[in-house]
Amino acid sequence: MQRLKILSLVLDHKIFFQSPSNLILRNIPVSPCLDGREINLIYGPLHSGKTSFLKYVASLVHGGKVYINFGHSRFEELEPECFQEIEEIATEVYTKTNENEKEPYEAPDAEGAVYYFLDEIHNVPGWESWVDRLNRKGARVFVTSSSANILSQEVTSLFADRNRILKLLPFSFKEYLTLKGLRVPKPNFLTPSRCDEMLCLFLHYFDNGGYPGVIKDRNPTLSRKYFEETLQTGVIARHNIQDAEGLKRLAVFLISNMASEYSLDTLKKVSGIDNEDTIRNYLDYLEEAFLLYRTPMFNHLSENGKEKDVPCKVYAGDTGFFKTVYPNYPDSLGLRFENLVFLELLRQGKQVSYFRDRRECDFLIIETDSQAVKAAIQVSVYFGSPAVREREVLGLMAAMEEYGLNEGLILTMDDEGVMEISGKDGEKKRIIINSVWKWMLE
């Protein structure tokens, strides 16, 4: 890649990165990223706000700030040997004081530091060695990626004890309210009229999803554009998929059947792909690009021990996909509702599974180190009818009895309360019923 072309790209990206924009503070602790000298690996879906997060971090620090977007098409032919040239050019560009900037560049050995903000760097082969070198030379490095593969064993081993991992998903309900310019209320101190207002806002968020662009532009159709772009760039192009139509049929079917178990036979039928290994690979690729997630049945996993054969549920990467990716598909409010709760648990950093024997419990929260079950959650849009109450309570109680839990949670659209039920041993079990939107505001 010619030096002049690299210079042009560095200058273009410098102008973009320094352009003013209204940045929304995410519900993610930023201070740990600023205090240490670890390599910050920030990963999540395309269009989920990773670049804006880098801009926000950059606004808090002093020193030289080098921003490069490796997702730009002009970087496609970049070779690993160009990294040294990029570093030299960036140093030249950022050591010159811009007459419009109040603060000059500060060298690494001054009070400030050199900060490298490297967007979508996973697109360039050999990036790991360059980032490793920058970090060892004292630079502060922030890397973003729209591929979960950035956390591969090779990468985490190379950066062992020198990395901080941050997962950035589409906006939570709290962040949605902030983007709307609204104060995030305390859920237990709301007047009835304020509750009604929050419920209306929540329903809009629930329908359209959490992508910042969708919320800001009030344009739900953008989520379909994001789906197709991610499918094309993050899966088809990245993995050189030959049967793109089969892959798309598979992805659309899974998103249309979110919060449901699947069988390989069904996936072969709907996609037209006969090879089971190909189906499994495609599922991995779709999850790697954050278009969908899979979660295993916990009691089957612990008994079977063969992860390949464990039943799984599949969840869409954003609830807005359901109505835009396949708008003519019959709506299933309950499954979308469950998908919403799954994504919120993911934002909270929970390890999630589910339970099923004769009854089913939607979510088990697993302790990462011990793999012990520490919470059980049931999801029900409407909790009013006796038949629904019995089904949901019995499913939750079955999981609580199985894993020795004394308390469980049922999330509903707008019902609240507390139930006490005697377990098999006669001991009282406590079930809290809460509105999902209040739970998301806690």
Short mmCIF file of C-alpha atoms in Angstrom, two decimals:
data_model
loop_
_atom_site.label_atom_id
_atom_site.label_comp_id
_atom_site.label_asym_id
_atom_site.label_seq_id
_atom_site.Cartn_x
_atom_site.Cartn_y
_atom_site.Cartn_z
CA MET A 1 0.00 0.00 0.00
CA GLN A 2 1.49 3.32 -1.03
CA ARG A 3 2.61 5.74 1.66
CA LEU A 4 0.58 8.57 0.14
CA LYS A 5 -2.61 6.50 0.31
CA ILE A 6 -1.97 5.63 3.97
CA LEU A 7 -1.35 9.30 4.75
CA SER A 8 -4.64 10.26 3.09
CA LEU A 9 -6.52 7.65 5.12
CA VAL A 10 -4.93 8.68 8.42
CA LEU A 11 -5.81 12.34 7.78
CA ASP A 12 -9.39 11.51 6.76
CA HIS A 13 -9.91 9.42 9.87
CA LYS A 14 -8.36 12.11 12.07
CA ILE A 15 -10.88 14.65 10.81
CA PHE A 16 -13.79 12.22 11.36
CA PHE A 17 -12.69 11.24 14.85
CA GLN A 18 -12.31 14.84 15.98
CA SER A 19 -15.64 15.95 14.51
CA PRO A 20 -18.11 17.00 17.22
CA SER A 21 -21.00 14.66 17.94
CA ASN A 22 -23.57 14.15 20.67
CA LEU A 23 -22.17 11.18 22.55
CA ILE A 24 -24.42 9.11 24.79
CA LEU A 25 -22.86 7.82 27.99
CA ARG A 26 -23.25 4.04 28.02
CA ASN A 27 -24.00 2.06 31.17
CA ILE A 28 -20.48 0.68 31.09
CA PRO A 29 -17.70 1.63 33.53
CA VAL A 30 -15.14 3.69 31.60
CA SER A 31 -12.64 4.48 34.34
CA PRO A 32 -10.97 1.01 34.33
CA CYS A 33 -10.16 1.54 30.65
CA LEU A 34 -8.36 4.78 31.51
CA ASP A 35 -6.47 3.73 34.61
CA GLY A 36 -4.40 0.80 33.45
CA ARG A 37 -2.15 0.07 30.48
CA GLU A 38 -3.96 -3.04 29.29
CA ILE A 39 -5.05 -3.56 25.70
CA ASN A 40 -8.77 -2.78 25.60
CA LEU A 41 -10.69 -5.22 23.39
CA ILE A 42 -14.17 -3.84 22.70
CA TYR A 43 -16.40 -6.15 20.73
CA GLY A 44 -20.03 -6.28 19.68
CA PRO A 45 -22.36 -6.07 16.67
CA LEU A 46 -21.92 -3.67 13.78
CA HIS A 47 -23.71 -0.35 14.43
CA SER A 48 -23.98 -0.95 18.18
CA GLY A 49 -22.02 2.20 19.08
CA LYS A 50 -18.41 1.02 19.36
CA THR A 51 -16.97 3.98 17.41
CA SER A 52 -19.00 6.45 19.48
CA PHE A 53 -17.69 4.74 22.61
CA LEU A 54 -14.11 5.25 21.34
CA LYS A 55 -14.90 8.93 20.73
CA TYR A 56 -16.22 9.24 24.26
CA VAL A 57 -13.10 7.63 25.73
CA ALA A 58 -10.93 9.91 23.57
CA SER A 59 -12.75 12.96 24.96
CA LEU A 60 -11.63 11.99 28.48
CA VAL A 61 -7.90 11.59 27.84
CA HIS A 62 -4.99 13.92 27.02
CA GLY A 63 -2.20 13.15 24.64
CA GLY A 64 -1.80 11.96 21.08
CA LYS A 65 -4.92 10.29 19.72
CA VAL A 66 -4.55 8.10 16.66
CA TYR A 67 -7.79 6.81 15.13
CA ILE A 68 -7.95 4.41 12.19
CA ASN A 69 -11.00 2.56 10.90
CA PHE A 70 -9.79 -0.71 9.38
CA GLY A 71 -13.31 -1.50 8.26
CA HIS A 72 -12.87 1.09 5.52
CA SER A 73 -12.81 -0.48 2.06
CA ARG A 74 -9.55 1.33 1.21
CA PHE A 75 -7.77 -0.77 3.82
CA GLU A 76 -8.75 -4.06 2.20
CA GLU A 77 -5.37 -4.54 0.50
CA LEU A 78 -3.40 -3.68 3.64
CA GLU A 79 -0.51 -6.05 4.34
CA PRO A 80 1.04 -6.67 7.79
CA GLU A 81 4.24 -4.90 6.75
CA CYS A 82 2.23 -1.69 6.36
CA PHE A 83 1.65 -1.44 10.11
CA GLN A 84 5.09 0.06 10.70
CA GLU A 85 4.41 2.64 8.02
CA ILE A 86 1.04 3.49 9.55
CA GLU A 87 2.73 3.99 12.91
CA GLU A 88 5.38 6.28 11.43
CA ILE A 89 2.84 8.34 9.48
CA ALA A 90 0.51 8.60 12.48
CA THR A 91 3.40 9.83 14.61
CA GLU A 92 4.24 12.49 12.02
CA VAL A 93 0.62 13.60 11.70
CA TYR A 94 -0.17 13.69 15.40
CA THR A 95 3.06 15.31 16.58
CA LYS A 96 2.13 18.44 14.67
CA THR A 97 -0.04 20.77 16.66
CA ASN A 98 -3.23 21.49 14.79
CA GLU A 99 -3.97 25.18 14.92
CA ASN A 100 -7.59 24.38 15.80
CA GLU A 101 -6.59 22.17 18.75
CA LYS A 102 -5.99 23.60 22.19
CA GLU A 103 -3.60 20.85 23.24
CA PRO A 104 -0.53 19.67 21.35
CA TYR A 105 0.46 16.07 20.98
CA GLU A 106 2.31 14.66 23.96
CA ALA A 107 5.05 12.09 23.48
CA PRO A 108 4.94 8.76 25.32
CA ASP A 109 7.50 9.84 27.88
CA ALA A 110 5.63 13.05 28.74
CA GLU A 111 2.77 13.32 31.21
CA GLY A 112 0.34 12.33 28.50
CA ALA A 113 0.40 9.20 26.40
CA VAL A 114 -0.19 8.06 22.86
CA TYR A 115 -3.64 6.54 22.41
CA TYR A 116 -4.39 4.26 19.49
CA PHE A 117 -8.09 3.81 18.68
CA LEU A 118 -8.25 1.00 16.13
CA ASP A 119 -11.71 0.27 14.73
CA GLU A 120 -12.60 -3.12 13.20
CA ILE A 121 -8.95 -4.18 13.15
CA HIS A 122 -9.84 -7.88 12.93
CA ASN A 123 -10.23 -7.31 9.16
CA VAL A 124 -6.44 -7.08 8.74
CA PRO A 125 -4.24 -10.20 9.05
CA GLY A 126 -1.40 -9.89 11.53
CA TRP A 127 -2.99 -7.13 13.61
CA GLU A 128 -2.30 -9.00 16.86
CA SER A 129 1.49 -8.66 16.64
CA TRP A 130 1.29 -4.95 15.86
CA VAL A 131 -1.07 -4.22 18.76
CA ASP A 132 1.17 -6.29 21.03
CA ARG A 133 4.17 -4.23 19.95
CA LEU A 134 2.36 -0.91 20.46
CA ASN A 135 1.33 -1.94 23.95
CA ARG A 136 4.84 -3.07 24.91
CA LYS A 137 6.19 0.29 23.69
CA GLY A 138 3.88 2.08 26.15
CA ALA A 139 1.00 3.13 23.90
CA ARG A 140 -2.57 2.92 25.20
CA VAL A 141 -4.48 0.75 22.75
CA PHE A 142 -8.24 0.47 22.22
CA VAL A 143 -9.34 -2.12 19.67
CA THR A 144 -12.88 -2.72 18.42
CA SER A 145 -14.27 -5.66 16.50
CA SER A 146 -17.67 -6.76 15.22
CA SER A 147 -16.51 -10.38 15.41
CA ALA A 148 -16.58 -12.44 18.60
CA ASN A 149 -13.60 -14.29 17.13
CA ILE A 150 -11.42 -11.49 18.45
CA LEU A 151 -11.53 -13.43 21.72
CA SER A 152 -9.96 -16.49 20.15
CA GLN A 153 -7.52 -18.48 22.25
CA GLU A 154 -4.58 -17.25 20.16
CA VAL A 155 -5.43 -13.59 20.83
CA THR A 156 -6.16 -13.93 24.53
CA SER A 157 -2.99 -16.01 25.00
CA LEU A 158 -0.84 -13.38 23.25
CA PHE A 159 -2.31 -10.63 25.40
CA ALA A 160 -2.43 -12.73 28.57
CA ASP A 161 -2.74 -10.57 31.71
CA ARG A 162 -2.52 -7.46 29.51
CA ASN A 163 -6.06 -7.18 28.15
CA ARG A 164 -9.40 -5.83 29.27
CA ILE A 165 -12.48 -7.16 27.49
CA LEU A 166 -15.61 -5.09 27.00
CA LYS A 167 -18.78 -6.28 25.28
CA LEU A 168 -20.90 -3.55 23.71
CA LEU A 169 -24.42 -4.50 22.64
CA PRO A 170 -27.28 -2.40 21.23
CA PHE A 171 -28.82 0.01 23.74
CA SER A 172 -30.51 -1.10 26.93
CA PHE A 173 -33.82 0.46 27.94
CA LYS A 174 -31.92 2.85 30.25
CA GLU A 175 -29.67 3.93 27.39
CA TYR A 176 -32.71 4.26 25.13
CA LEU A 177 -34.22 6.76 27.58
CA THR A 178 -30.94 8.67 27.77
CA LEU A 179 -30.74 8.89 23.97
CA LYS A 180 -34.29 10.25 24.01
CA GLY A 181 -33.12 12.99 26.37
CA LEU A 182 -35.13 11.61 29.29
CA ARG A 183 -34.04 11.16 32.87
CA VAL A 184 -33.79 7.51 33.93
CA PRO A 185 -36.22 7.19 36.85
CA LYS A 186 -36.02 5.04 39.94
CA PRO A 187 -38.63 2.34 39.21
CA ASN A 188 -40.08 2.12 42.73
CA PHE A 189 -40.82 5.86 43.05
CA LEU A 190 -43.07 6.48 40.06
CA THR A 191 -46.54 7.98 40.02
CA PRO A 192 -49.26 6.06 38.10
CA SER A 193 -49.11 8.54 35.21
CA ARG A 194 -45.32 8.27 35.08
CA CYS A 195 -45.64 4.45 35.04
CA ASP A 196 -47.97 4.70 32.05
CA GLU A 197 -45.47 6.95 30.27
CA MET A 198 -42.59 4.54 30.94
CA LEU A 199 -44.65 1.57 29.75
CA CYS A 200 -45.42 3.36 26.44
CA LEU A 201 -41.74 4.16 25.94
CA PHE A 202 -40.81 0.59 26.78
CA LEU A 203 -43.26 -0.82 24.21
CA HIS A 204 -41.68 1.34 21.52
CA TYR A 205 -38.21 0.16 22.55
CA PHE A 206 -39.43 -3.45 22.67
CA ASP A 207 -40.82 -3.29 19.12
CA ASN A 208 -37.95 -1.46 17.45
CA GLY A 209 -34.91 -2.79 19.30
CA GLY A 210 -31.83 -1.11 20.69
CA TYR A 211 -29.70 -0.09 17.70
CA PRO A 212 -28.65 3.55 18.27
CA GLY A 213 -29.30 4.53 14.63
CA VAL A 214 -32.82 3.07 14.71
CA ILE A 215 -33.64 4.99 17.90
CA LYS A 216 -32.00 8.25 16.90
CA ASP A 217 -33.47 8.40 13.38
CA ARG A 218 -36.79 6.83 14.40
CA ASN A 219 -36.37 4.48 11.47
CA PRO A 220 -37.06 0.82 12.33
CA THR A 221 -36.24 -0.30 8.77
CA LEU A 222 -32.58 0.39 9.50
CA SER A 223 -32.47 -2.83 11.52
CA ARG A 224 -33.09 -4.82 8.32
CA LYS A 225 -30.26 -2.91 6.65
CA TYR A 226 -27.98 -3.74 9.59
CA PHE A 227 -29.00 -7.40 9.42
CA GLU A 228 -28.21 -7.64 5.71
CA GLU A 229 -24.94 -5.71 6.03
CA THR A 230 -23.77 -7.91 8.90
CA LEU A 231 -24.76 -11.04 7.02
CA GLN A 232 -22.86 -9.92 3.93
CA THR A 233 -19.69 -8.46 5.46
CA GLY A 234 -19.48 -10.33 8.76
CA VAL A 235 -20.40 -13.78 7.51
CA ILE A 236 -20.59 -14.27 3.72
CA ALA A 237 -17.51 -12.23 2.77
CA ARG A 238 -15.50 -13.04 5.89
CA HIS A 239 -15.96 -16.80 5.55
CA ASN A 240 -16.21 -16.95 1.76
CA ILE A 241 -19.66 -18.56 1.87
CA GLN A 242 -20.62 -20.14 -1.46
CA ASP A 243 -24.29 -20.81 -0.70
CA ALA A 244 -25.27 -17.30 0.39
CA GLU A 245 -28.99 -17.89 -0.23
CA GLY A 246 -29.00 -21.04 1.90
CA LEU A 247 -27.27 -19.15 4.70
CA LYS A 248 -29.80 -16.31 4.49
CA ARG A 249 -32.74 -18.73 4.60
CA LEU A 250 -31.20 -20.30 7.69
CA ALA A 251 -30.66 -16.94 9.43
CA VAL A 252 -34.15 -15.63 8.62
CA PHE A 253 -35.78 -18.83 9.87
CA LEU A 254 -33.88 -18.74 13.17
CA ILE A 255 -34.63 -15.06 13.78
CA SER A 256 -38.30 -15.62 12.94
CA ASN A 257 -38.33 -18.44 15.52
CA MET A 258 -36.39 -16.66 18.24
CA ALA A 259 -36.43 -18.05 21.79
CA SER A 260 -37.11 -21.55 20.45
CA GLU A 261 -35.28 -24.84 20.25
CA TYR A 262 -34.25 -26.11 16.84
CA SER A 263 -33.30 -29.42 15.28
CA LEU A 264 -30.70 -29.99 12.59
CA ASP A 265 -33.30 -31.80 10.48
CA THR A 266 -35.54 -28.73 10.49
CA LEU A 267 -32.63 -26.42 9.68
CA LYS A 268 -31.59 -28.63 6.77
CA LYS A 269 -35.11 -28.55 5.41
CA VAL A 270 -35.68 -24.78 5.62
CA SER A 271 -32.21 -23.83 4.36
CA GLY A 272 -31.86 -26.42 1.62
CA ILE A 273 -28.42 -27.33 3.01
CA ASP A 274 -27.95 -31.09 3.34
CA ASN A 275 -24.64 -31.24 5.19
CA GLU A 276 -24.99 -31.11 9.00
CA ASP A 277 -21.41 -29.91 9.50
CA THR A 278 -22.10 -27.01 7.14
CA ILE A 279 -25.20 -26.11 9.18
CA ARG A 280 -23.16 -26.21 12.39
CA ASN A 281 -20.47 -24.00 10.84
CA TYR A 282 -23.07 -21.50 9.66
CA LEU A 283 -24.56 -21.34 13.16
CA ASP A 284 -21.09 -20.58 14.54
CA TYR A 285 -20.56 -17.85 11.95
CA LEU A 286 -23.95 -16.21 12.66
CA GLU A 287 -23.21 -16.21 16.38
CA GLU A 288 -19.70 -14.89 15.82
CA ALA A 289 -21.26 -11.90 13.99
CA PHE A 290 -23.83 -11.33 16.80
CA LEU A 291 -26.83 -11.96 14.55
CA LEU A 292 -27.97 -14.68 16.92
CA TYR A 293 -27.05 -16.41 20.17
CA ARG A 294 -27.47 -19.98 21.37
CA THR A 295 -27.98 -21.07 24.93
CA PRO A 296 -27.94 -24.71 26.10
CA MET A 297 -30.37 -26.68 28.24
CA PHE A 298 -28.48 -26.79 31.53
CA ASN A 299 -29.78 -30.04 33.02
CA HIS A 300 -29.10 -31.88 29.74
CA LEU A 301 -25.64 -30.32 29.50
CA SER A 302 -24.64 -31.43 32.99
CA GLU A 303 -25.89 -34.98 32.41
CA ASN A 304 -24.77 -35.54 28.84
CA GLY A 305 -21.34 -33.92 28.82
CA LYS A 306 -21.37 -33.83 25.00
CA GLU A 307 -21.89 -30.21 24.06
CA LYS A 308 -22.48 -31.09 20.40
CA ASP A 309 -25.65 -33.03 21.30
CA VAL A 310 -27.11 -30.61 23.85
CA PRO A 311 -30.49 -29.05 22.94
CA CYS A 312 -30.23 -25.30 22.47
CA LYS A 313 -32.51 -22.31 22.18
CA VAL A 314 -31.65 -19.61 19.69
CA TYR A 315 -32.11 -15.87 20.30
CA ALA A 316 -31.94 -12.97 17.85
CA GLY A 317 -29.22 -10.34 18.26
CA ASP A 318 -31.85 -7.58 18.49
CA THR A 319 -35.62 -7.70 19.04
CA GLY A 320 -36.11 -5.23 16.18
CA PHE A 321 -35.03 -7.92 13.70
CA PHE A 322 -38.28 -9.85 14.11
CA LYS A 323 -40.55 -7.30 12.42
CA THR A 324 -38.08 -6.09 9.80
CA VAL A 325 -36.19 -9.18 8.65
CA TYR A 326 -39.34 -11.19 7.98
CA PRO A 327 -42.25 -8.73 8.40
CA ASN A 328 -44.95 -11.11 7.15
CA TYR A 329 -44.17 -13.83 9.69
CA PRO A 330 -46.93 -14.28 12.33
CA ASP A 331 -45.98 -12.38 15.46
CA SER A 332 -45.21 -14.24 18.67
CA LEU A 333 -45.25 -11.66 21.42
CA GLY A 334 -44.21 -14.14 24.10
CA LEU A 335 -41.08 -15.30 22.26
CA ARG A 336 -40.02 -11.72 21.47
CA PHE A 337 -40.55 -10.90 25.13
CA GLU A 338 -38.31 -13.78 26.18
CA ASN A 339 -35.69 -12.65 23.63
CA LEU A 340 -35.71 -9.16 25.16
CA VAL A 341 -35.00 -10.55 28.63
CA PHE A 342 -32.21 -12.77 27.28
CA LEU A 343 -30.45 -9.76 25.71
CA GLU A 344 -30.72 -7.79 28.95
CA LEU A 345 -29.18 -10.67 30.90
CA LEU A 346 -26.40 -10.72 28.31
CA ARG A 347 -25.79 -6.99 28.85
CA GLN A 348 -25.53 -7.66 32.56
CA GLY A 349 -22.76 -10.16 31.85
CA LYS A 350 -24.74 -13.19 33.02
CA GLN A 351 -24.02 -16.75 31.94
CA VAL A 352 -27.44 -17.99 30.86
CA SER A 353 -28.97 -21.41 30.34
CA TYR A 354 -32.46 -22.91 30.65
CA PHE A 355 -34.17 -25.86 32.34
CA ARG A 356 -36.64 -28.39 31.00
CA ASP A 357 -37.93 -31.74 32.16
CA ARG A 358 -41.71 -32.14 32.35
CA ARG A 359 -41.83 -28.39 33.02
CA GLU A 360 -39.71 -25.56 31.67
CA CYS A 361 -37.97 -22.57 33.23
CA ASP A 362 -36.86 -19.93 30.73
CA PHE A 363 -33.59 -18.85 32.34
CA LEU A 364 -31.06 -20.17 34.80
CA ILE A 365 -28.25 -17.86 35.86
CA ILE A 366 -25.03 -19.83 36.21
CA GLU A 367 -22.04 -19.00 38.41
CA THR A 368 -19.15 -18.79 35.95
CA ASP A 369 -16.47 -20.45 38.08
CA SER A 370 -18.42 -23.13 39.95
CA GLN A 371 -21.13 -23.64 37.27
CA ALA A 372 -23.66 -23.66 40.11
CA VAL A 373 -27.16 -22.31 39.45
CA LYS A 374 -27.64 -19.11 41.43
CA ALA A 375 -30.98 -17.80 40.09
CA ALA A 376 -34.04 -18.86 38.10
CA ILE A 377 -36.18 -16.54 35.99
CA GLN A 378 -39.48 -17.16 34.24
CA VAL A 379 -40.88 -14.84 31.56
CA SER A 380 -44.58 -14.34 30.84
CA VAL A 381 -46.07 -11.41 28.95
CA TYR A 382 -49.45 -11.72 30.64
CA PHE A 383 -49.76 -13.36 34.03
CA GLY A 384 -53.47 -12.89 34.70
CA SER A 385 -55.21 -16.13 33.73
CA PRO A 386 -55.14 -19.08 36.17
CA ALA A 387 -53.84 -21.46 33.48
CA VAL A 388 -50.89 -19.19 32.66
CA ARG A 389 -50.08 -18.60 36.33
CA GLU A 390 -50.09 -22.33 37.05
CA ARG A 391 -47.85 -23.15 34.07
CA GLU A 392 -45.29 -20.45 34.79
CA VAL A 393 -45.17 -21.02 38.56
CA LEU A 394 -44.83 -24.80 38.22
CA GLY A 395 -42.01 -24.40 35.68
CA LEU A 396 -40.17 -21.97 37.94
CA MET A 397 -40.75 -24.13 41.03
CA ALA A 398 -39.39 -27.21 39.21
CA ALA A 399 -36.11 -25.38 38.56
CA MET A 400 -35.96 -23.97 42.10
CA GLU A 401 -36.47 -27.44 43.59
CA GLU A 402 -33.90 -28.97 41.24
CA TYR A 403 -31.16 -26.51 42.19
CA GLY A 404 -32.03 -25.71 45.80
CA LEU A 405 -33.17 -22.12 45.25
CA ASN A 406 -35.47 -20.45 47.78
CA GLU A 407 -36.38 -17.49 45.61
CA GLY A 408 -37.36 -17.08 41.96
CA LEU A 409 -38.37 -14.25 39.63
CA ILE A 410 -41.22 -13.97 37.12
CA LEU A 411 -40.98 -11.05 34.67
CA THR A 412 -44.21 -9.83 33.09
CA MET A 413 -45.34 -6.89 30.99
CA ASP A 414 -47.04 -5.05 33.84
CA ASP A 415 -47.96 -7.42 36.71
CA GLU A 416 -46.31 -7.24 40.12
CA GLY A 417 -46.53 -9.07 43.41
CA VAL A 418 -45.03 -11.70 45.70
CA MET A 419 -46.06 -15.34 46.11
CA GLU A 420 -45.07 -17.80 48.81
CA ILE A 421 -45.41 -21.49 47.95
CA SER A 422 -44.45 -24.57 49.95
CA GLY A 423 -41.78 -26.71 48.34
CA LYS A 424 -41.56 -30.51 48.39
CA ASP A 425 -39.78 -30.40 51.74
CA GLY A 426 -42.43 -28.08 53.19
CA GLU A 427 -40.09 -25.09 53.16
CA LYS A 428 -41.55 -21.84 51.87
CA LYS A 429 -40.37 -20.69 48.44
CA ARG A 430 -40.63 -17.00 47.52
CA ILE A 431 -41.55 -15.89 44.00
CA ILE A 432 -41.23 -12.24 43.06
CA ILE A 433 -43.37 -10.99 40.15
CA ASN A 434 -42.07 -7.81 38.52
CA SER A 435 -42.69 -5.67 35.44
CA VAL A 436 -39.91 -6.27 32.95
CA TRP A 437 -39.44 -2.56 32.25
CA LYS A 438 -39.02 -1.82 35.97
CA TRP A 439 -36.54 -4.68 36.24
CA MET A 440 -34.58 -3.17 33.32
CA LEU A 441 -34.46 0.18 35.14
CA GLU A 442 -33.04 -1.24 38.38
#
